[in-house]
C-alpha angles and dihedrals in degrees: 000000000000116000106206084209142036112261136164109260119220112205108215117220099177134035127282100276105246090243094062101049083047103063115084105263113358103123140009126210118235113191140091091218113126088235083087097054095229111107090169109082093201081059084065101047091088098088113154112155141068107279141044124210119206104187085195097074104014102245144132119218118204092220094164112045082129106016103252102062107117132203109227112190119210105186103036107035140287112254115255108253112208106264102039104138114216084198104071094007090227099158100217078208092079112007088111097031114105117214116247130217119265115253094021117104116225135236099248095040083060096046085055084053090057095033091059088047093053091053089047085054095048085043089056089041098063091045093053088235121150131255117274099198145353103256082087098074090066083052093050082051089060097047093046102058086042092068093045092058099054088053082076096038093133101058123104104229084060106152101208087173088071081041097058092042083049086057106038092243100317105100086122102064090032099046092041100043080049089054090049100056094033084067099041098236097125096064094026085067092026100231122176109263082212097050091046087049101062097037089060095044089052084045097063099038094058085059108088106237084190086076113096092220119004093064135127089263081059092049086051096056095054093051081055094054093051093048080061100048092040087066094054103127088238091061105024094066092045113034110086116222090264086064091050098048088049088051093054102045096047087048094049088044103032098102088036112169092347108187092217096244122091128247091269092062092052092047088050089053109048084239114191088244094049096060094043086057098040084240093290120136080331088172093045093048087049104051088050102048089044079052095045086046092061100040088057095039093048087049081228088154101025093115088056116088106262092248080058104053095039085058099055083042094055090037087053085050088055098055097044095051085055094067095066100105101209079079094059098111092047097057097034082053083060107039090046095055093051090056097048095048096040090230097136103116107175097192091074108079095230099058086049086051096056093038080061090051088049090055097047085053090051099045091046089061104029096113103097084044081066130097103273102254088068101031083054087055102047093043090051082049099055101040087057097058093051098047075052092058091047103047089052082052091045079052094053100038101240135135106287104236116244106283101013098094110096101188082058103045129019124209095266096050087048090056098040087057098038084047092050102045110024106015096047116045085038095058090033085060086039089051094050081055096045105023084178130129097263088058087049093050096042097058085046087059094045089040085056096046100052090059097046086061096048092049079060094045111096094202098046094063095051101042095086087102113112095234095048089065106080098046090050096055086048093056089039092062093052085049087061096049096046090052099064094041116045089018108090099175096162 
């Protein structure tokens, strides 16, 4: 056994105490040993719990001290994640991972280190016990400053890169479990803290965070976005307290266990996923039923009547499913008639519904809307991830998907196009709906960044020449087309 992460070992000299294996969840058997009565090692990929048990050297192993830590095995097997492809054989585990060299600790290992000794000193805390050491002031000082950013969680300059480092990766669990109780929903439909806990904890560990972009901090942003946009005063004074649950939890879930490539690489591939949703909003489908897959297995809702809880699962779906951008004219059609008309009456459930889908949409693709320090990171982030996707496709010798090829686009010319003809149209129609400051701000920002990339662009600045003017417009229509279509931004 390989522990990802350094973690204290606790020999075992005598056997699991009943009352332990018998409680849901509490540990999760690692071995391929027959003791177990699973020969089949897919049959003991499912491991949700605290501790592993490895019969072979008679050891438990705390892997869930903070509910992302994994097990690798390196003599039995490795347990099959969902999306790995046998036709090409790309494990979606590691196609965006980078080897390290060997003797060096990484980053990360270090931030778990810290991270193991922040949940000793909460430990401690609540039982009013004194400090051991003083490693834990600098513990107290992250925390501290944790807890200072998300007094200003609504604001729209937010970093939560600082905030994940703050956290040691976990600014998902810890930014969306704030917004839950900042707005009262956990007691107002009683669930369970340690239910929520753990759902959010399971949530961010399905996202890769292998994956340069689609990863939980994304997810986290995102959560932090819709916070913003759920305290526009036109929402704000409309949506009930069940609409602004839904809207949290499908912005915290929405990119659930993304494999880091986009639809058109599964379909290419005859991927699994591709074929169980007839190639249609593969991504999306996914992500909702992963989602749907934790709330039930986490009993979140269990206290709830069943009709209940199938209609906040089929309402999360909805708004899920609204994030796949090759549905992004449909949606703005819509959005745009309803301004023009007049027609958006959000006292009936169903306008506040698809105002909720609007502000997922937003929030999804909110990055180039941010100040430019964070907006620089997110598009550097996502680019890679595509040029990723399209050097495994150059390997296998199949058709590079629109905007992966990184001898053909840069990141500048990527973000120009996705700005123009996604970004754009979509937060101009969201700012006829919310004409607030933060609108305002947001298209100055978008405004800003565009020209800073195209500061960068080669080609922008020396395309003012009259016959330039006409070609450019012709490759600029394919670009369009290709973002909607091979993207997959959300």
């Amino acid at each position: 056994m390989e522990l990802c992460y350094q973690l204290p070992v606790l020999p075992l000299d005598r056997p699991v105490p009943k009352h332990v294996l018998s409680r849901r969840g509490a540990i999760s058997f690692s071995s391929s040993s027959s003791l177990f009565g699973a020969p089949d090692p897919r049959q003991l990929s499912q491991r949700r719990g605290a501790i592993s048990y490895d019969s072979s050297d008679q050891t438990a192993l705390y892997i869930r001290m903070l509910g992302d830590v994994r097990v690798r095995s390196q003599v039995g097997f490795e347990p099959e994640r969902r999306g790995s492809h046998p036709y090409l054989g790309v494990d979606f585990r590691t196609l965006h991972s980078r080897a390290e060299s060997a003797g060096s600790i990484p980053a990360r290992r270090i931030r778990r280190l810290f991270s193991f000794q922040r949940h000793l000193l909460s430990s401690r805390l609540l039982r009013g016990a004194p400090h051991l050491n003083t490693l834990h002031i600098l513990d107290e000082d992250y925390c501290g400053q944790a807890k200072c950013m998300l007094e200003k969680v609504g604001t729209w300059n937010f970093d939560i890169f600082l905030f994940d480092r703050l956290t040691n990766g976990n600014s998902l669990v810890f930014l969306t479990f704030h917004l839950l109780n900042q707005y009262g929903l956990i007691e107002l439909f009683q669930l369970d803290m340690v239910k929520v806990r753990r759902f959010l904890v399971l949530v961010q560990e399905d996202y890769h965070n292998q994956n340069p972009y689609h990863n939980a901090v994304h997810a986290a942003d995102v959560t932090q976005a819709m916070h913003c946009y759920l305290r526009e005063p036109k929402l704000a004074q409309s949506l009930t307290s069940f609409d602004i649950l839904l809207g949290l939890l499908a912005a915290a879930t929405h990119d659930l266990d993304h494999p880091g490539v986009n639809q058109p690489f599964l379909i290419k591939t005859n991927h699994y996923l591709a074929a169980l949703y007839r190639n249609t909003s593969v991504l999306e489908n996914h992500h909702w039923r992963s989602a749907v897959g934790l709330l039930r297995e986490t009993d979140l809702f269990s206290h709830l009547p069943a009709e209940d809880s199938l209609g906040i699962e089929r309402q999360l779906g909805s708004l899920i499913l609204a994030t796949d951008i090759s549905r992004q004219n449909d949606y703005l059609s819509r959005f745009r008639t309803h301004l023009d008309e007049n027609s958006l009456c959000l006292g009936q459930s169903s306008h506040r519904h698809f105002s909720l889908q609007m502000a997922l949409k937003c929030a999804d693709i909110c990055n180039p809307c941010r100040p430019w320090e964070l907006s620089k990171q997110w598009s550097e982030k996502v680019t890679e991830e595509f040029f990723h996707q399209g050097d495994i496709e150059k390997k296998h010798k199949l058709e590079i998907s629109p905007l992966c090829d990184s001898e053909a686009n840069t990141i500048a010319s990527v973000q120009i196009g996705f700005m123009t003809y996604v970004v754009e149209p979509l937060f101009a129609e969201w700012a006829r709906f919310s004409d607030t400051r933060l609108s305002q701000t947001m298209l100055g920002h978008l405004g800003l960044n565009k020209a800073s990339w195209s500061a960068m662009e080669p080609e922008a600045s020396g395309s003012s020449e009259e016959g330039e003017s006409e070609p450019t417009r012709a490759t600029e229509e394919p670009s369009s087309r290709a973002l909607s279509q091979g993207s997959q931004e959300s």
